[in-house]
Short mmCIF file of C-alpha atoms and ligand atoms in Angstrom, two decimals:
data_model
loop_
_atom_site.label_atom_id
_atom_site.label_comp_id
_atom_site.label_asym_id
_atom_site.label_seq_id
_atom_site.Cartn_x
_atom_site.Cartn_y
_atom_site.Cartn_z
CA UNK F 1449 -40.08 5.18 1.99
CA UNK F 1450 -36.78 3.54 3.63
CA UNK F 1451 -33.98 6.03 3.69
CA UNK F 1452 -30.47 4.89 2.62
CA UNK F 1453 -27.90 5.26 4.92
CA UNK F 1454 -25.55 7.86 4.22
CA UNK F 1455 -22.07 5.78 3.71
CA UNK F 1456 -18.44 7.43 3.98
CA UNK F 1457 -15.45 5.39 2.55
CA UNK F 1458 -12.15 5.67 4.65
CA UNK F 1459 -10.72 2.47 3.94
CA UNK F 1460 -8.82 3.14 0.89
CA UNK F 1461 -5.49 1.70 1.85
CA UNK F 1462 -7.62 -1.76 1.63
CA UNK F 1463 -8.52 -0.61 -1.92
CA UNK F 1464 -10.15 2.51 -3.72
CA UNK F 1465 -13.04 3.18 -5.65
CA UNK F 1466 -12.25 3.03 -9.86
CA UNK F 1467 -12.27 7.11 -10.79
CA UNK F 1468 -15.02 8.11 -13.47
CA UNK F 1469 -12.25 8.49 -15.81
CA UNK F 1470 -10.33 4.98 -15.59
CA UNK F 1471 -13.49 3.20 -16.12
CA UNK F 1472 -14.13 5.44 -18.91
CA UNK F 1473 -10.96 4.76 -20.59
CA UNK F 1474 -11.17 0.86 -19.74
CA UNK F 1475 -14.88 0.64 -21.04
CA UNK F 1476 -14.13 -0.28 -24.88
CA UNK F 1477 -11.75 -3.00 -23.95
CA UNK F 1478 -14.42 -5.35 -22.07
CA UNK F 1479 -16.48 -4.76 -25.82
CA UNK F 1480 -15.31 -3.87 -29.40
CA UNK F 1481 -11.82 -3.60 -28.94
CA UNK F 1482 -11.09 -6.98 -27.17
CA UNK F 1483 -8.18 -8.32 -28.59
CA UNK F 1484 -5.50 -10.91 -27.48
CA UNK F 1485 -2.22 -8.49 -27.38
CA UNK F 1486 -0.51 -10.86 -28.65
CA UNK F 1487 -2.19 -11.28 -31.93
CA UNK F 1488 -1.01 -9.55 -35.03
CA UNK F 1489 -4.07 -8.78 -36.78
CA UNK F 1490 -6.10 -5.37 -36.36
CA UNK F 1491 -7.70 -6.23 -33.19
CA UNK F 1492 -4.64 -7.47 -31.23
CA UNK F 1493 -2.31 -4.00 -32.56
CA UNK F 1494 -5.20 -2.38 -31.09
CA UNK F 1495 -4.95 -3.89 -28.01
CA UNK F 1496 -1.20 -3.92 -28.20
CA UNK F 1497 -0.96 -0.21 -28.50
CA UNK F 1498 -2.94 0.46 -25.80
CA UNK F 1499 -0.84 -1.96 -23.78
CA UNK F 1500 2.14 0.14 -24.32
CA UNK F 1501 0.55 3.38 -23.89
CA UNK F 1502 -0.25 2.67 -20.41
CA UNK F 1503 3.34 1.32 -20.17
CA UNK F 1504 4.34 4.62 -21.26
CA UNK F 1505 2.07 6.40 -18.36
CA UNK F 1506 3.13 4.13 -15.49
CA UNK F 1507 6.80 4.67 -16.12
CA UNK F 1508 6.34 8.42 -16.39
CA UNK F 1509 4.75 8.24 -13.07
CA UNK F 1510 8.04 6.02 -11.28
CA UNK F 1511 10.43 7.90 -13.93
CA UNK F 1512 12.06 4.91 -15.69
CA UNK F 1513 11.63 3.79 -19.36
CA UNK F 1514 9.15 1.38 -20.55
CA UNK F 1515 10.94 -1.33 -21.26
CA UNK F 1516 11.11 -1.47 -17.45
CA UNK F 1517 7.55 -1.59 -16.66
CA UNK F 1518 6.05 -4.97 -16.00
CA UNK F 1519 2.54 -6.02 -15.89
CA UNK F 1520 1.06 -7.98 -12.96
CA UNK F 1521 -1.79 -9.11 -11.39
CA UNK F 1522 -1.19 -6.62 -8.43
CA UNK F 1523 0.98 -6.04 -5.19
CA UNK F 1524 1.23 -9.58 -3.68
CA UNK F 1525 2.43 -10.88 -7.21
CA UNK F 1526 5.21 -8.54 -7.62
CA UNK F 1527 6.29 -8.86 -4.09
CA UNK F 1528 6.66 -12.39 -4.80
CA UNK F 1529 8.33 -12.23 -8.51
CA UNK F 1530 10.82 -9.95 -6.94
CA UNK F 1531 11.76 -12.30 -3.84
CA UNK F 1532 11.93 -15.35 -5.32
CA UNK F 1533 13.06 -14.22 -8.21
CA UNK F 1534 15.89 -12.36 -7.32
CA UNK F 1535 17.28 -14.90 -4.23
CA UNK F 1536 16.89 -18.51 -3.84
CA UNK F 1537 18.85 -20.83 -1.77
CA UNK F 1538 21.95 -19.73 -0.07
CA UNK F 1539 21.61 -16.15 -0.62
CA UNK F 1540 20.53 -13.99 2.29
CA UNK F 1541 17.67 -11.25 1.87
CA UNK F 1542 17.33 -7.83 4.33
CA UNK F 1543 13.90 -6.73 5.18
CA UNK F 1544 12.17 -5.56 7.87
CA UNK F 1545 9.28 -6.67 10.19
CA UNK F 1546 6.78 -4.01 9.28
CA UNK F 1547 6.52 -5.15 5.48
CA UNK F 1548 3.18 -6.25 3.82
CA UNK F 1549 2.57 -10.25 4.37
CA UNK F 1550 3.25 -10.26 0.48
CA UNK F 1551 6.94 -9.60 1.37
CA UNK F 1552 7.25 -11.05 4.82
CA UNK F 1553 5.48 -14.53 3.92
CA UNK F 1554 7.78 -15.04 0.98
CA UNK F 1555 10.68 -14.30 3.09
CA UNK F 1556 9.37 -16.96 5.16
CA UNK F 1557 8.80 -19.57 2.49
CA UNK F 1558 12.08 -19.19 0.92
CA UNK F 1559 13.53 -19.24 4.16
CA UNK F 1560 12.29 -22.92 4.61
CA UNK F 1561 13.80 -23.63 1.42
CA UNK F 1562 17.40 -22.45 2.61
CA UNK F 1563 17.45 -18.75 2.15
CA UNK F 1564 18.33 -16.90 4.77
CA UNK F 1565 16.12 -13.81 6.03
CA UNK F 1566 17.07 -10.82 8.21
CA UNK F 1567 13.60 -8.95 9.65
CA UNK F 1568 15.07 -5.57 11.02
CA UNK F 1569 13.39 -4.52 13.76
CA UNK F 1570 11.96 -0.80 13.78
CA UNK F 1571 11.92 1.97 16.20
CA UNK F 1572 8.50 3.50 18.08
CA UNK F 1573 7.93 5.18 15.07
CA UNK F 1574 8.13 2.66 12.44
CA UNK F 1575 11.36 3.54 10.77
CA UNK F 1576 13.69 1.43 9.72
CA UNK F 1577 17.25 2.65 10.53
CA UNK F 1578 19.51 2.84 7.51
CA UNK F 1579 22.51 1.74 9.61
CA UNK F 1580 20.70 -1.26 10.76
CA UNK F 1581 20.28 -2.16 7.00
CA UNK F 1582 24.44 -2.01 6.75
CA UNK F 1583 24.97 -3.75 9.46
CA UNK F 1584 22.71 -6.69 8.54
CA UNK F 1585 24.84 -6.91 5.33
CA UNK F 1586 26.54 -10.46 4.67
CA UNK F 1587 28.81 -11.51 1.88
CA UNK F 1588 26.12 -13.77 0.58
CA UNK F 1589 22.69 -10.79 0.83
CA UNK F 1590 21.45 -10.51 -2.42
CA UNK F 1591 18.17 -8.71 -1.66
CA UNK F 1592 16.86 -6.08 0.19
CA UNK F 1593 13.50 -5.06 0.42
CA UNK F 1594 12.37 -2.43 2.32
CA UNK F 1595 8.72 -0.48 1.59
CA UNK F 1596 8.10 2.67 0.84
CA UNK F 1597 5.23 3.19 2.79
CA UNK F 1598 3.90 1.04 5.53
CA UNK F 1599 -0.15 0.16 5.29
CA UNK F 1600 -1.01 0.96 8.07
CA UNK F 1601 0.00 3.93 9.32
CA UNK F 1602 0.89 5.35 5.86
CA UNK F 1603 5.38 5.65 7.51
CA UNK F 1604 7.33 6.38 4.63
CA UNK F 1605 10.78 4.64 4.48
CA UNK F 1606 14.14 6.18 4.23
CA UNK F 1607 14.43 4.52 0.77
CA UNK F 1608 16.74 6.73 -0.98
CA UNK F 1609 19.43 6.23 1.95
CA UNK F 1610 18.75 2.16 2.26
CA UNK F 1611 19.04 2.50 -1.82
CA UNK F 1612 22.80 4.33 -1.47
CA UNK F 1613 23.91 1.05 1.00
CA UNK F 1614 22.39 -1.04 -1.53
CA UNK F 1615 24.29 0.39 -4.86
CA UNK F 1616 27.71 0.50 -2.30
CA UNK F 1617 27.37 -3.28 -1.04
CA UNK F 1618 26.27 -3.86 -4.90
CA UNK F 1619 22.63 -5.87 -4.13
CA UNK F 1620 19.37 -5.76 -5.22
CA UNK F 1621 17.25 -2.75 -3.71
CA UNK F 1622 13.39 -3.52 -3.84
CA UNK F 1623 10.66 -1.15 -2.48
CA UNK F 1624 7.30 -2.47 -2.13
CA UNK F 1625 5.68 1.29 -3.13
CA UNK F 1626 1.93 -0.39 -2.82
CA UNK F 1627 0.47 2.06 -0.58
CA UNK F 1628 2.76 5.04 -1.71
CA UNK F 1629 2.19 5.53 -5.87
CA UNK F 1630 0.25 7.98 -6.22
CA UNK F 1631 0.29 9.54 -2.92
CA UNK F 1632 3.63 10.60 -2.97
CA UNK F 1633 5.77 11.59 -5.93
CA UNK F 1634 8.22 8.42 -6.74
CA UNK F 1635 11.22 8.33 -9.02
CA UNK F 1636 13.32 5.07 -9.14
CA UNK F 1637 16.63 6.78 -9.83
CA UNK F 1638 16.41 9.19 -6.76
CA UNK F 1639 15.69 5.77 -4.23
CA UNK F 1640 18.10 4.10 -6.21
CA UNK F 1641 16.08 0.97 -6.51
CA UNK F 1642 16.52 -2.09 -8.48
CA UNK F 1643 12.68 -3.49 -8.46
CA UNK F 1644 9.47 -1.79 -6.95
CA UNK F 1645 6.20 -2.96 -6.96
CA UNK F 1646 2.69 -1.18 -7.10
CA UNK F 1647 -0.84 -1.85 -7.14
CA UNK F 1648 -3.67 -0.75 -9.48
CA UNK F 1649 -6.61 -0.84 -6.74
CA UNK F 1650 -5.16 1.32 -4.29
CA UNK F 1651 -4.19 3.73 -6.39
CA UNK F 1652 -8.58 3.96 -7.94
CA UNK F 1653 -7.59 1.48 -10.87
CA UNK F 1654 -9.08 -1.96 -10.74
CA UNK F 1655 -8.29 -5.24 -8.97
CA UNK F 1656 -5.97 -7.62 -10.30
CA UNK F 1657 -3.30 -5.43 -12.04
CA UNK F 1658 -0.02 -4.35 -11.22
CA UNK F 1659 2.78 -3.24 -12.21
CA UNK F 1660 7.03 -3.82 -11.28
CA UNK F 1661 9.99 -1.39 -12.02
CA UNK F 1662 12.66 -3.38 -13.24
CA UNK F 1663 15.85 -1.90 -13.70
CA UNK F 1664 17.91 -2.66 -17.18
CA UNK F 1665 19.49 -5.58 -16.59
CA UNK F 1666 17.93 -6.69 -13.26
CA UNK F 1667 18.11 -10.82 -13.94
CA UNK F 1668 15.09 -11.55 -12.97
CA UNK F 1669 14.26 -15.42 -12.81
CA UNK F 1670 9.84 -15.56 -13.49
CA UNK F 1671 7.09 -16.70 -11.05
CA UNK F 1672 4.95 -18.20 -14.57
CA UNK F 1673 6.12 -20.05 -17.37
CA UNK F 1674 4.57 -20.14 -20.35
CA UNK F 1675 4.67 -17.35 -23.61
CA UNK F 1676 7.23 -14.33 -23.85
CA UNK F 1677 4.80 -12.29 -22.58
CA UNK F 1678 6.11 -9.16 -20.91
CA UNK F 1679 9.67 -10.06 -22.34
CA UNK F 1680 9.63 -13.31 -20.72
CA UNK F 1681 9.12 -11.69 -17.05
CA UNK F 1682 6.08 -12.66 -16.49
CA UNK F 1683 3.88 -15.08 -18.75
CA UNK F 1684 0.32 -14.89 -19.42
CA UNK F 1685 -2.17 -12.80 -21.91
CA UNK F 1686 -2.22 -9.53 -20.83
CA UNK F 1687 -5.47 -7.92 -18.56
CA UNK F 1688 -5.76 -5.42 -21.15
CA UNK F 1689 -8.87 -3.47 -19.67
CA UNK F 1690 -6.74 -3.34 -16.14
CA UNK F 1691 -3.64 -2.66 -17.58
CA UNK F 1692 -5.55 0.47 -19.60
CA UNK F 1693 -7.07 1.24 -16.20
CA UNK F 1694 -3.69 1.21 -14.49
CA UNK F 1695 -2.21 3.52 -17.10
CA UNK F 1696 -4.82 6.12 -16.98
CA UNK F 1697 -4.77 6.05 -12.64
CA UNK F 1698 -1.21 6.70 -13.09
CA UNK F 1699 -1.77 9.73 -15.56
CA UNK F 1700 -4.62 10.98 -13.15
CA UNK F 1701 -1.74 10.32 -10.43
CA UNK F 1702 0.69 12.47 -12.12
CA UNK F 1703 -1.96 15.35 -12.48
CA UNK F 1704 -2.75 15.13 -9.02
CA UNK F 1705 0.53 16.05 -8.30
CA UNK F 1706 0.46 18.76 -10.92
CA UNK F 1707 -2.55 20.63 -8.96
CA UNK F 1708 -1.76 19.58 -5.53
CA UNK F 1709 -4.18 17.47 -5.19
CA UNK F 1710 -1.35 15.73 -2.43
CA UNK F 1711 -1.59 18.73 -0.19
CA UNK F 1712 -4.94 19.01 -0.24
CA UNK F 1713 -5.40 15.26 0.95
CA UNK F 1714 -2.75 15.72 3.55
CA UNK F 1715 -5.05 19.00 4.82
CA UNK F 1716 -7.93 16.93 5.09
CA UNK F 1717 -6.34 14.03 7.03
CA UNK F 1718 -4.91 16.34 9.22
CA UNK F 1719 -7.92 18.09 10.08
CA UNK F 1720 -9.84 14.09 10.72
CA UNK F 1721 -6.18 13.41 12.75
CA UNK F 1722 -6.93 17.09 14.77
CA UNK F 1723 -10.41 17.06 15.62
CA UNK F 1724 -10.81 13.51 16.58
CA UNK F 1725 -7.16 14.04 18.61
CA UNK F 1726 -9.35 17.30 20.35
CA UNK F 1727 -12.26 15.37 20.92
CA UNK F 1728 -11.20 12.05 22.27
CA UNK F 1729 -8.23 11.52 25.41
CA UNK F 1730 -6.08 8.71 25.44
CA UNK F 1731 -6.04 8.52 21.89
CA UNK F 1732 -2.78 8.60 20.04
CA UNK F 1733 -1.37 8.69 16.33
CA UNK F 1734 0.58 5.82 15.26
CA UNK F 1735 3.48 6.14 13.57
CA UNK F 1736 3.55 10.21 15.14
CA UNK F 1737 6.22 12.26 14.08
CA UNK F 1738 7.67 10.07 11.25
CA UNK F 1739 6.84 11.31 7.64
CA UNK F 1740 3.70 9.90 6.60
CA UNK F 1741 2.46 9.61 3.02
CA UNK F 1742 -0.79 11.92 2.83
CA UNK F 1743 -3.56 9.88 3.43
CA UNK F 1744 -3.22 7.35 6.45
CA UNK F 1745 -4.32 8.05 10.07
CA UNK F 1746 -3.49 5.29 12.10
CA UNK F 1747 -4.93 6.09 15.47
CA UNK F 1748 -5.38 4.31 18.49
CA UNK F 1749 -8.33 4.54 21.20
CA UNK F 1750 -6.95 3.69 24.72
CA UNK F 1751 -9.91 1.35 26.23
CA UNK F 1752 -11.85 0.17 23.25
CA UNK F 1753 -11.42 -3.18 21.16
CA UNK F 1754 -10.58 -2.03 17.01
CA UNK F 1755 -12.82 -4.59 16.07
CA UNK F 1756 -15.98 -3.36 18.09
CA UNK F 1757 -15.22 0.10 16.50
CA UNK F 1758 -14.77 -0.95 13.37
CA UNK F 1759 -17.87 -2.61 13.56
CA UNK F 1760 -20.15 0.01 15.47
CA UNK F 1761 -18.99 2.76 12.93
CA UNK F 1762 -19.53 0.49 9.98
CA UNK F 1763 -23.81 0.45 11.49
CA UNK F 1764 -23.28 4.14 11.32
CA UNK F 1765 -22.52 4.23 7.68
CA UNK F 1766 -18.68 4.78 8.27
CA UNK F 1767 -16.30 1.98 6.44
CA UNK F 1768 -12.82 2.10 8.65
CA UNK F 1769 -10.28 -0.96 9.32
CA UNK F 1770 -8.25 -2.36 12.15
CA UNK F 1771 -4.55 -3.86 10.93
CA UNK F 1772 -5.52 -6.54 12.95
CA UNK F 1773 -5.92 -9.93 11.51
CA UNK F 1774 -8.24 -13.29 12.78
CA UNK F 1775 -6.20 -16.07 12.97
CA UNK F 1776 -7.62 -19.19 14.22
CA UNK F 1777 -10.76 -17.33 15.88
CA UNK F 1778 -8.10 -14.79 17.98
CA UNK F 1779 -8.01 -11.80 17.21
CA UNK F 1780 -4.11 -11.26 16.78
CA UNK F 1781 -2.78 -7.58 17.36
CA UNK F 1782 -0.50 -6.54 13.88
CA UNK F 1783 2.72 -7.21 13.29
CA UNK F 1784 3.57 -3.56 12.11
CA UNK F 1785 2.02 -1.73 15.39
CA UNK F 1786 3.76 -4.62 17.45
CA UNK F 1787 7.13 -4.15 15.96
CA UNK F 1788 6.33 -0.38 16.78
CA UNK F 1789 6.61 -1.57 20.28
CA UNK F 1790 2.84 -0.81 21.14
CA UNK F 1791 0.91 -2.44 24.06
CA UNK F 1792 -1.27 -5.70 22.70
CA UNK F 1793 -4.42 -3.64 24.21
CA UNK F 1794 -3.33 -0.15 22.04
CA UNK F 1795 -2.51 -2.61 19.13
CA UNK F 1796 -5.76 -3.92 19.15
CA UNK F 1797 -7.07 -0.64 20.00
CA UNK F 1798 -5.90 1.06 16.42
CA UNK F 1799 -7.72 1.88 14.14
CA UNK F 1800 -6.83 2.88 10.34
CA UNK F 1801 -8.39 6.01 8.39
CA UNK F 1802 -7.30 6.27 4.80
CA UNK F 1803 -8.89 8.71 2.46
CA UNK F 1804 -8.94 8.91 -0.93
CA UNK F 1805 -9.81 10.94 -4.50
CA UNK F 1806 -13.18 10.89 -4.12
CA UNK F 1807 -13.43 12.06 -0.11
CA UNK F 1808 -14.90 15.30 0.39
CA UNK F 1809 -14.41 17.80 3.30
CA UNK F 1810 -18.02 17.49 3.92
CA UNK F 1811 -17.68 13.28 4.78
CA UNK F 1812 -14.19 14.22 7.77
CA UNK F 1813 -16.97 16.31 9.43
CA UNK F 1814 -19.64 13.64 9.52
CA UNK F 1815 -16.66 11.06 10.48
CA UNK F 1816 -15.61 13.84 13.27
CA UNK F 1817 -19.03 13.74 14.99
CA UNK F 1818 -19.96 9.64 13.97
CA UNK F 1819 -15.99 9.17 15.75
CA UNK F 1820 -15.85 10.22 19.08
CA UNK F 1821 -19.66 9.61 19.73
CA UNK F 1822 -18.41 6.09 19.26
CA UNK F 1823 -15.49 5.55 21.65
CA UNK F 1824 -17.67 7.42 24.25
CA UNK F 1825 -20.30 4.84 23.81
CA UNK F 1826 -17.99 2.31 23.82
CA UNK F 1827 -15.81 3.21 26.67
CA UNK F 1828 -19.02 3.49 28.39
CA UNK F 1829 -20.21 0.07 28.06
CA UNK F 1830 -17.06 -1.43 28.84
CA UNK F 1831 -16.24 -2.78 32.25
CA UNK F 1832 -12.63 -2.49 31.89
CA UNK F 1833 -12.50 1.61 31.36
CA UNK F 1834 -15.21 1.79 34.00
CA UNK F 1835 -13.25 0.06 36.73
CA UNK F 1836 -9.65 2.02 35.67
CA UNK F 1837 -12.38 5.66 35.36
CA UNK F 1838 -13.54 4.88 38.95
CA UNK F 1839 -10.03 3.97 40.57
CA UNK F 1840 -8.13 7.14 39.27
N1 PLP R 856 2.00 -4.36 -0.33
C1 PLP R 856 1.34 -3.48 0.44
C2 PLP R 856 2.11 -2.46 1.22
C3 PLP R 856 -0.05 -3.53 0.52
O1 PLP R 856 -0.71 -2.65 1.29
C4 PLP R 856 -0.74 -4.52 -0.22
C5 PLP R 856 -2.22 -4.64 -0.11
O2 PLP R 856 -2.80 -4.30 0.90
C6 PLP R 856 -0.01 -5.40 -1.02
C7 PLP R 856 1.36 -5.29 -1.04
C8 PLP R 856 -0.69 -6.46 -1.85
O3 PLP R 856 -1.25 -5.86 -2.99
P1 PLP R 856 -2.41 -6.59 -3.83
O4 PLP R 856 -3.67 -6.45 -3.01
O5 PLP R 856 -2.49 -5.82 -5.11
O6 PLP R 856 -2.02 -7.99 -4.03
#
């Protein structure tokens, strides 16, 4: 008999498994209770209702009421509603170079449409500096939009700050909180945001569903037209099983908190971040000494190439990510780790760790042996470290 490989799931910032539970509580809504939301007979105020009781759970979790909440297909979609939505030609948006491509790409396009775009650099950390953010102010900035926690290396933001600038200059605040809800408590009022976006899959509810804070009063101009869905912010029937997902991650989120489930995470990463640190020389955390949201270990591997490691530990059963991205066959190092001021080589030479729910203490251990076994092997076949081993 062929025995399956043993496989360990560290990848979560690039999405997470659906719990037990959310599929549980999304089950009935792919069969008997499948309903257009929109109707008014039995079947759609089923569906309605449990529409707006997962509104009700995902603003508990970000603290805001629920005629705030806004369903969307995920992070990239709110990003977008919130840029072009909120500036347009002539205005002038703040943001800064380490954001998601969602942000950063729609910066770019509205730029070519007449909008002008400020990316703030960051320091070796990957902060952005509040005072930066005040400086960059114009009369004409309408938008800024600055994440809560970078992708990568799991950075959080100095939100609450960039939000006090924002309410004194009197613009829109947006926070893209993809890769932070549900790792790290969030409550609009204390950033002081406007808009902030999140994302059902990385927080172990499905694909394709979102959700955006909207602030009371926030004119927000939609992506979709069509019905007056979602108060007219964002047309289209409702994903009813995601949306039920969503609201049930975000209840599991807010429990998580309750039991310290966030501590416990953050224990576990750091003991992955210290034994492969003990294990393995010139190799370096990313994004080191900034505060980090609890499950991101952005590390880098002096010598190797990200991509060879990513692929050598996937053989070994062990599913990890470079933030690199293939562009026209190159292999281009990422934006965020370049911004950071890192080497190409030690850009390309990162690799990302990000746990979640479902990773046991038992899987770091395996990844703490399957880990540095690899760079050696690596480093070993590679002429470069050879030839710089030899000369020093
Ligand atoms: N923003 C951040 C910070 C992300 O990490 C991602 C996904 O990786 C997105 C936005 C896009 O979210 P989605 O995959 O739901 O479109």
């Amino acid at each position: 008999m062929v025995e399956m490989m043993r496989r360990i799931y560290l990848d979560n910032n690039a999405t997470t498994p659906v719990l037990p539970e959310v599929l549980e509580a999304m089950r009935s809504y792919f069969g008997e209770n499948f309903g257009n939301a929109s109707s008014i007979h039995h079947h759609g105020q089923e569906t309605r209702a449990a529409v707006e009781r997962s509104r009700d759970s995902v603003a508990s979790l970000l603290g805001c009421r629920l005629a705030e909440i806004v369903f969307t297909s995920g992070g990239t979609e709110g990003d977008n509603l919130v840029i072009a939505g909120l500036a347009g030609a002539g205005d002038h948006i703040i943001t800064s170079s380490v954001e998601h491509h969602a942000v950063l790409h729609a910066c770019k396009h509205l730029e070519e449409t007449g909008c002008e775009v400020t990316f703030l650099p960051v320091d070796g950390r990957g902060l952005v500096d509040p005072e930066d953010v005040r400086r960059a102010l114009r009369p004409n900035t309408k938008l800024i939009s600055i994440m809560m926690a970078n992708n990568e290396t799991g950075v959080l933001q100095p939100v609450a700050e960039v939000g006090k600038i924002a309410a004194e200059a009197d613009v829109y605040f947006h926070t893209d909180a993809v890769q932070a809800a549900s790792k790290v408590p969030i409550d609009v009022k204390q950033i002081g945001c406007d808009v902030l976006s999140i994302s059902g899959h990385k927080m172990h509810a499905p694909q394709g569903v979102g959700a955006l804070y909207v602030r009371r009063g926030t004119h927000l101009q939609p992506l979709f037209y069509g019905g007056r869905h979602e108060r007219s912010r964002r047309a289209g029937t409702e994903n009813v099983p995601g949306i039920v997902g969503l609201g049930r991650a975000a209840e599991l989120a807010m429990r998580g908190f309750e039991r310290g489930e966030d501590k416990k995470m953050s224990a576990l990463r750091d003991r992955l971040e210290r034994g492969i640190l003990a294990q393995v020389d010139e190799a370096g955390v990313n994004g080191e000494g900034a505060p980090r949201v609890p499950n991101t270990a952005g590390i880098y591997f002096d010598h190797i190439e990200g991509e060879a490691m990513v692929i050598a530990l996937d053989l070994k059963g062990l599913a990890v990510s470079t933030g690199a991205a293939c562009s026209s066959g190159a292999i281009e190092p990422s934006h965020v780790l370049t911004a950071m001021g890192l080497r190409g080589d030690r850009a390309r030479a990162s690799i990302r760790f990000s746990l979640g729910k479902q990773n046991t203490e038992e899987e770091i251990d395996v990844a703490l042996v399957l880990v540095p076994e690899t760079v050696a092997r690596l480093r070993e076949i590679s002429p470069v470290y050879r030839k710089t081993a030899i000369s020093t």
